[in-house]
Amino acid sequence: MTLLPFRPLAGTPGIRRVARRVRRLVRDFRDRPDAPRAYAAAEGELRVASWNLHKCVGTDGKFDPHRSISVIAEMGADLVALQEADKRFGRRTGLLDLAALEREAGLVPLDISELPDGHGWHGNALLVRPGMQARIRRLRLPGAEPRGAVIAELDLPMGPLRVVGAHLGLLLHSRQRQAIAILDAIAEGDPMPTLLLGDLNEWRPGAKSSLRMLEPFFGPTPKAPPSFPARLPVLALDRILGWPQGLVTDVVTHDSPRARVASDHLPLTARVRLGEGAQALLRAA
């Protein structure tokens, strides 16, 4: 497991540097003889989800990890990115009963935490079907408070898929730098279809949005369903983004009665089809 240091990329020069690296990544993907045509022929899809657990404390003020597991099971996802899945202070142990999670939802956490009883990295955990293989990297993000992202490269029957789980900061300047750091880490890797799932904490649209920093790779950010606060959602703080365009479809909130109480965020779910994403890239080539 590799811990990636953050190299400061402040301001426009940093964005331009990442954009150049991303363009090279896209070109390399298109020029590979086995991709994206191999992906375009792939069949099958994944159901994915992202959810800020709020450390298993619901809007009723009750700490109830079993209720959180029930919501995860309701979604029926093959892959779930969780935020706030560990204790924040002291020893950062995980908050879920993993045996119950596998029994009820059919999911297990990837080996991300530094602790034997932790779930993630800075609270970011990735749940997958048992037996799914992955290469894991942990990314320390810059900002006024400790933040991190986890990057997993999954080996799927239809080809590799990169998944980034993240929980960005509360300050705009921090979110901007964190988004650049995530793109920089993506651009350092091999070219492959990529997902970004998480609580990005961005409610601003337009030029001042920190989501603009992600556009060199993910393109213009599509409108997302509001997910916060859970009882009456008005802000789209949570996102599921994909590259290439067309990889991610049908992004919706999981708005069940239990989900409205289990956390202050509603989960998001989406469909991922590697074949459709690759076809979109071929059409643009």
GROMACS .gro file of C-alpha atoms in nm:
model
  285
    1MET     CA    1   0.000   0.000   0.000
    2THR     CA    2   0.146   0.336  -0.104
    3LEU     CA    3   0.088   0.668   0.066
    4LEU     CA    4   0.106   0.943  -0.195
    5PRO     CA    5   0.240   1.279  -0.073
    6PHE     CA    6   0.072   1.597  -0.192
    7ARG     CA    7   0.285   1.827  -0.404
    8PRO     CA    8   0.135   2.180  -0.395
    9LEU     CA    9  -0.027   2.288  -0.720
   10ALA     CA   10  -0.166   2.627  -0.628
   11GLY     CA   11  -0.354   2.844  -0.871
   12THR     CA   12  -0.387   2.837  -1.250
   13PRO     CA   13  -0.038   2.695  -1.327
   14GLY     CA   14  -0.122   2.386  -1.125
   15ILE     CA   15  -0.450   2.336  -1.306
   16ARG     CA   16  -0.276   2.374  -1.643
   17ARG     CA   17  -0.012   2.119  -1.546
   18VAL     CA   18  -0.274   1.866  -1.440
   19ALA     CA   19  -0.475   1.936  -1.756
   20ARG     CA   20  -0.169   1.856  -1.971
   21ARG     CA   21  -0.112   1.531  -1.785
   22VAL     CA   22  -0.480   1.438  -1.817
   23ARG     CA   23  -0.476   1.505  -2.191
   24ARG     CA   24  -0.178   1.272  -2.221
   25LEU     CA   25  -0.365   1.008  -2.019
   26VAL     CA   26  -0.668   1.033  -2.250
   27ARG     CA   27  -0.445   1.010  -2.558
   28ASP     CA   28  -0.265   0.705  -2.421
   29PHE     CA   29  -0.598   0.534  -2.351
   30ARG     CA   30  -0.724   0.599  -2.702
   31ASP     CA   31  -0.399   0.481  -2.863
   32ARG     CA   32  -0.381   0.147  -2.681
   33PRO     CA   33  -0.456  -0.129  -2.935
   34ASP     CA   34  -0.670  -0.323  -2.688
   35ALA     CA   35  -0.868  -0.029  -2.547
   36PRO     CA   36  -1.112   0.133  -2.552
   37ARG     CA   37  -1.242  -0.113  -2.816
   38ALA     CA   38  -1.208  -0.403  -2.575
   39TYR     CA   39  -1.419  -0.213  -2.321
   40ALA     CA   40  -1.671  -0.118  -2.588
   41ALA     CA   41  -1.741  -0.487  -2.646
   42ALA     CA   42  -1.778  -0.559  -2.274
   43GLU     CA   43  -2.116  -0.653  -2.138
   44GLY     CA   44  -2.263  -0.618  -1.793
   45GLU     CA   45  -2.292  -0.331  -1.553
   46LEU     CA   46  -2.222  -0.237  -1.194
   47ARG     CA   47  -2.453  -0.068  -0.949
   48VAL     CA   48  -2.251   0.175  -0.738
   49ALA     CA   49  -2.333   0.403  -0.448
   50SER     CA   50  -2.184   0.676  -0.233
   51TRP     CA   51  -2.293   0.764   0.119
   52ASN     CA   52  -2.173   0.980   0.407
   53LEU     CA   53  -2.261   0.764   0.708
   54HIS     CA   54  -2.229   1.055   0.953
   55LYS     CA   55  -2.048   0.804   1.177
   56CYS     CA   56  -2.373   0.602   1.200
   57VAL     CA   57  -2.550   0.883   1.390
   58GLY     CA   58  -2.894   0.950   1.246
   59THR     CA   59  -3.105   1.261   1.228
   60ASP     CA   60  -3.275   1.134   1.543
   61GLY     CA   61  -2.943   1.161   1.727
   62LYS     CA   62  -2.911   0.784   1.773
   63PHE     CA   63  -2.591   0.589   1.702
   64ASP     CA   64  -2.718   0.284   1.514
   65PRO     CA   65  -2.464   0.097   1.296
   66HIS     CA   66  -2.715  -0.181   1.221
   67ARG     CA   67  -2.953   0.075   1.073
   68SER     CA   68  -2.669   0.199   0.852
   69ILE     CA   69  -2.605  -0.157   0.732
   70SER     CA   70  -2.976  -0.195   0.654
   71VAL     CA   71  -2.963   0.112   0.429
   72ILE     CA   72  -2.654  -0.022   0.252
   73ALA     CA   73  -2.836  -0.352   0.196
   74GLU     CA   74  -3.142  -0.167   0.059
   75MET     CA   75  -2.933  -0.012  -0.219
   76GLY     CA   76  -2.821  -0.348  -0.361
   77ALA     CA   77  -2.497  -0.199  -0.492
   78ASP     CA   78  -2.191  -0.392  -0.607
   79LEU     CA   79  -1.959  -0.117  -0.487
   80VAL     CA   80  -2.019   0.148  -0.220
   81ALA     CA   81  -1.796   0.443  -0.129
   82LEU     CA   82  -1.852   0.542   0.234
   83GLN     CA   83  -1.747   0.858   0.412
   84GLU     CA   84  -1.720   0.897   0.791
   85ALA     CA   85  -1.703   0.519   0.828
   86ASP     CA   86  -1.448   0.532   1.113
   87LYS     CA   87  -1.423   0.716   1.441
   88ARG     CA   88  -1.284   1.063   1.381
   89PHE     CA   89  -1.092   1.116   1.705
   90GLY     CA   90  -0.861   0.889   1.898
   91ARG     CA   91  -0.805   0.545   1.751
   92ARG     CA   92  -0.982   0.551   1.416
   93THR     CA   93  -1.159   0.217   1.440
   94GLY     CA   94  -1.440   0.120   1.207
   95LEU     CA   95  -1.802   0.165   1.308
   96LEU     CA   96  -1.973  -0.119   1.122
   97ASP     CA   97  -2.017  -0.484   1.213
   98LEU     CA   98  -1.839  -0.641   0.916
   99ALA     CA   99  -1.991  -0.986   0.965
  100ALA     CA  100  -2.340  -0.833   0.960
  101LEU     CA  101  -2.246  -0.620   0.659
  102GLU     CA  102  -2.142  -0.923   0.456
  103ARG     CA  103  -2.441  -1.126   0.573
  104GLU     CA  104  -2.704  -0.859   0.501
  105ALA     CA  105  -2.554  -0.662   0.211
  106GLY     CA  106  -2.311  -0.912   0.056
  107LEU     CA  107  -2.027  -0.659   0.078
  108VAL     CA  108  -1.685  -0.645   0.241
  109PRO     CA  109  -1.442  -0.353   0.282
  110LEU     CA  110  -1.125  -0.331   0.080
  111ASP     CA  111  -0.809  -0.341   0.288
  112ILE     CA  112  -0.757   0.033   0.320
  113SER     CA  113  -0.713   0.115   0.689
  114GLU     CA  114  -0.379   0.116   0.870
  115LEU     CA  115  -0.559  -0.050   1.162
  116PRO     CA  116  -0.676  -0.412   1.174
  117ASP     CA  117  -1.017  -0.294   1.303
  118GLY     CA  118  -1.047   0.017   1.083
  119HIS     CA  119  -1.256   0.048   0.768
  120GLY     CA  120  -1.094   0.325   0.566
  121TRP     CA  121  -0.854   0.615   0.526
  122HIS     CA  122  -0.962   0.945   0.682
  123GLY     CA  123  -1.305   0.783   0.707
  124ASN     CA  124  -1.319   0.685   0.338
  125ALA     CA  125  -1.404   0.316   0.290
  126LEU     CA  126  -1.483   0.113  -0.022
  127LEU     CA  127  -1.719  -0.183   0.001
  128VAL     CA  128  -1.711  -0.448  -0.272
  129ARG     CA  129  -1.835  -0.800  -0.342
  130PRO     CA  130  -1.624  -1.070  -0.173
  131GLY     CA  131  -1.331  -1.183  -0.382
  132MET     CA  132  -1.298  -0.862  -0.585
  133GLN     CA  133  -0.928  -0.785  -0.633
  134ALA     CA  134  -0.788  -0.433  -0.614
  135ARG     CA  135  -0.467  -0.233  -0.595
  136ILE     CA  136  -0.498   0.035  -0.326
  137ARG     CA  137  -0.338   0.376  -0.281
  138ARG     CA  138  -0.404   0.627  -0.008
  139LEU     CA  139  -0.380   0.998  -0.084
  140ARG     CA  140  -0.325   1.263   0.180
  141LEU     CA  141  -0.511   1.580   0.076
  142PRO     CA  142  -0.409   1.938   0.158
  143GLY     CA  143  -0.621   2.182   0.356
  144ALA     CA  144  -0.699   2.335   0.692
  145GLU     CA  145  -0.818   2.000   0.836
  146PRO     CA  146  -0.693   1.644   0.782
  147ARG     CA  147  -0.854   1.498   0.471
  148GLY     CA  148  -0.779   1.205   0.245
  149ALA     CA  149  -0.890   1.009  -0.059
  150VAL     CA  150  -0.855   0.641  -0.142
  151ILE     CA  151  -0.782   0.512  -0.492
  152ALA     CA  152  -0.858   0.152  -0.587
  153GLU     CA  153  -0.784  -0.011  -0.921
  154LEU     CA  154  -1.026  -0.301  -0.951
  155ASP     CA  155  -0.978  -0.608  -1.169
  156LEU     CA  156  -1.320  -0.676  -1.320
  157PRO     CA  157  -1.421  -0.940  -1.577
  158MET     CA  158  -1.477  -0.664  -1.835
  159GLY     CA  159  -1.146  -0.489  -1.757
  160PRO     CA  160  -0.987  -0.267  -1.492
  161LEU     CA  161  -1.175   0.018  -1.327
  162ARG     CA  162  -1.027   0.293  -1.111
  163VAL     CA  163  -1.243   0.405  -0.817
  164VAL     CA  164  -1.166   0.716  -0.612
  165GLY     CA  165  -1.348   0.767  -0.282
  166ALA     CA  166  -1.316   1.112  -0.128
  167HIS     CA  167  -1.454   1.348   0.134
  168LEU     CA  168  -1.349   1.706   0.057
  169GLY     CA  169  -1.314   1.990   0.306
  170LEU     CA  170  -1.545   2.265   0.421
  171LEU     CA  171  -1.336   2.556   0.289
  172LEU     CA  172  -1.348   2.651  -0.080
  173HIS     CA  173  -0.972   2.701  -0.114
  174SER     CA  174  -0.910   2.361   0.046
  175ARG     CA  175  -1.159   2.189  -0.186
  176GLN     CA  176  -0.993   2.345  -0.490
  177ARG     CA  177  -0.649   2.219  -0.388
  178GLN     CA  178  -0.791   1.878  -0.295
  179ALA     CA  179  -0.960   1.839  -0.633
  180ILE     CA  180  -0.631   1.923  -0.809
  181ALA     CA  181  -0.446   1.671  -0.592
  182ILE     CA  182  -0.694   1.397  -0.686
  183LEU     CA  183  -0.659   1.471  -1.058
  184ASP     CA  184  -0.283   1.475  -1.023
  185ALA     CA  185  -0.289   1.128  -0.864
  186ILE     CA  186  -0.522   0.996  -1.137
  187ALA     CA  187  -0.293   1.133  -1.408
  188GLU     CA  188   0.005   0.951  -1.253
  189GLY     CA  189  -0.165   0.614  -1.303
  190ASP     CA  190  -0.235   0.394  -1.602
  191PRO     CA  191  -0.516   0.498  -1.836
  192MET     CA  192  -0.843   0.327  -1.745
  193PRO     CA  193  -1.211   0.414  -1.688
  194THR     CA  194  -1.241   0.605  -1.361
  195LEU     CA  195  -1.508   0.682  -1.101
  196LEU     CA  196  -1.503   0.955  -0.837
  197LEU     CA  197  -1.753   0.902  -0.557
  198GLY     CA  198  -1.795   1.096  -0.237
  199ASP     CA  199  -1.911   1.387  -0.031
  200LEU     CA  200  -1.747   1.673  -0.221
  201ASN     CA  201  -1.902   1.938   0.007
  202GLU     CA  202  -1.962   2.175  -0.282
  203TRP     CA  203  -2.291   2.359  -0.311
  204ARG     CA  204  -2.178   2.646  -0.533
  205PRO     CA  205  -2.257   2.629  -0.906
  206GLY     CA  206  -2.068   2.814  -1.176
  207ALA     CA  207  -1.721   2.964  -1.193
  208LYS     CA  208  -1.663   2.973  -0.816
  209SER     CA  209  -1.737   2.605  -0.768
  210SER     CA  210  -1.445   2.382  -0.667
  211LEU     CA  211  -1.592   2.123  -0.904
  212ARG     CA  212  -1.448   2.330  -1.186
  213MET     CA  213  -1.106   2.194  -1.085
  214LEU     CA  214  -1.222   1.846  -1.188
  215GLU     CA  215  -1.324   1.946  -1.541
  216PRO     CA  216  -0.987   1.877  -1.711
  217PHE     CA  217  -1.061   1.507  -1.663
  218PHE     CA  218  -1.429   1.453  -1.584
  219GLY     CA  219  -1.562   1.734  -1.803
  220PRO     CA  220  -1.842   1.975  -1.708
  221THR     CA  221  -2.006   1.854  -1.389
  222PRO     CA  222  -2.361   1.737  -1.458
  223LYS     CA  223  -2.647   1.845  -1.240
  224ALA     CA  224  -2.679   1.614  -0.941
  225PRO     CA  225  -2.980   1.531  -0.722
  226PRO     CA  226  -2.983   1.707  -0.383
  227SER     CA  227  -2.873   1.481  -0.100
  228PHE     CA  228  -2.839   1.710   0.204
  229PRO     CA  229  -2.995   1.747   0.454
  230ALA     CA  230  -3.151   1.403   0.443
  231ARG     CA  231  -3.496   1.497   0.576
  232LEU     CA  232  -3.544   1.779   0.322
  233PRO     CA  233  -3.258   1.765   0.070
  234VAL     CA  234  -3.177   2.090  -0.107
  235LEU     CA  235  -2.797   2.075  -0.162
  236ALA     CA  236  -2.612   1.840  -0.400
  237LEU     CA  237  -2.308   1.782  -0.177
  238ASP     CA  238  -2.259   1.420  -0.287
  239ARG     CA  239  -2.141   1.318  -0.633
  240ILE     CA  240  -2.075   1.019  -0.857
  241LEU     CA  241  -1.862   1.123  -1.155
  242GLY     CA  242  -1.713   0.910  -1.430
  243TRP     CA  243  -1.464   0.914  -1.715
  244PRO     CA  244  -1.505   0.864  -2.004
  245GLN     CA  245  -1.833   1.040  -2.062
  246GLY     CA  246  -2.117   0.790  -2.066
  247LEU     CA  247  -1.957   0.559  -1.810
  248VAL     CA  248  -2.199   0.672  -1.535
  249THR     CA  249  -2.575   0.694  -1.582
  250ASP     CA  250  -2.892   0.716  -1.374
  251VAL     CA  251  -2.751   0.902  -1.074
  252VAL     CA  252  -3.031   0.927  -0.815
  253THR     CA  253  -3.073   0.957  -0.441
  254HIS     CA  254  -3.169   0.649  -0.243
  255ASP     CA  255  -3.460   0.815  -0.067
  256SER     CA  256  -3.608   0.549   0.158
  257PRO     CA  257  -3.774   0.614   0.496
  258ARG     CA  258  -3.482   0.446   0.673
  259ALA     CA  259  -3.222   0.643   0.473
  260ARG     CA  260  -3.386   0.972   0.571
  261VAL     CA  261  -3.320   0.893   0.937
  262ALA     CA  262  -2.993   0.697   0.929
  263SER     CA  263  -2.765   0.992   0.837
  264ASP     CA  264  -2.776   1.363   0.762
  265HIS     CA  265  -2.693   1.275   0.397
  266LEU     CA  266  -2.898   1.063   0.159
  267PRO     CA  267  -2.700   0.806  -0.041
  268LEU     CA  268  -2.651   0.834  -0.416
  269THR     CA  269  -2.672   0.537  -0.652
  270ALA     CA  270  -2.576   0.505  -1.019
  271ARG     CA  271  -2.525   0.257  -1.302
  272VAL     CA  272  -2.176   0.202  -1.446
  273ARG     CA  273  -2.131   0.041  -1.788
  274LEU     CA  274  -1.774   0.021  -1.914
  275GLY     CA  275  -1.889  -0.063  -2.266
  276GLU     CA  276  -2.105   0.247  -2.302
  277GLY     CA  277  -1.830   0.471  -2.171
  278ALA     CA  278  -1.577   0.329  -2.414
  279GLN     CA  279  -1.817   0.370  -2.707
  280ALA     CA  280  -1.858   0.738  -2.616
  281LEU     CA  281  -1.479   0.778  -2.616
  282LEU     CA  282  -1.448   0.607  -2.954
  283ARG     CA  283  -1.709   0.839  -3.102
  284ALA     CA  284  -1.514   1.140  -2.972
  285ALA     CA  285  -1.178   1.013  -3.101
   0.00000   0.00000   0.00000
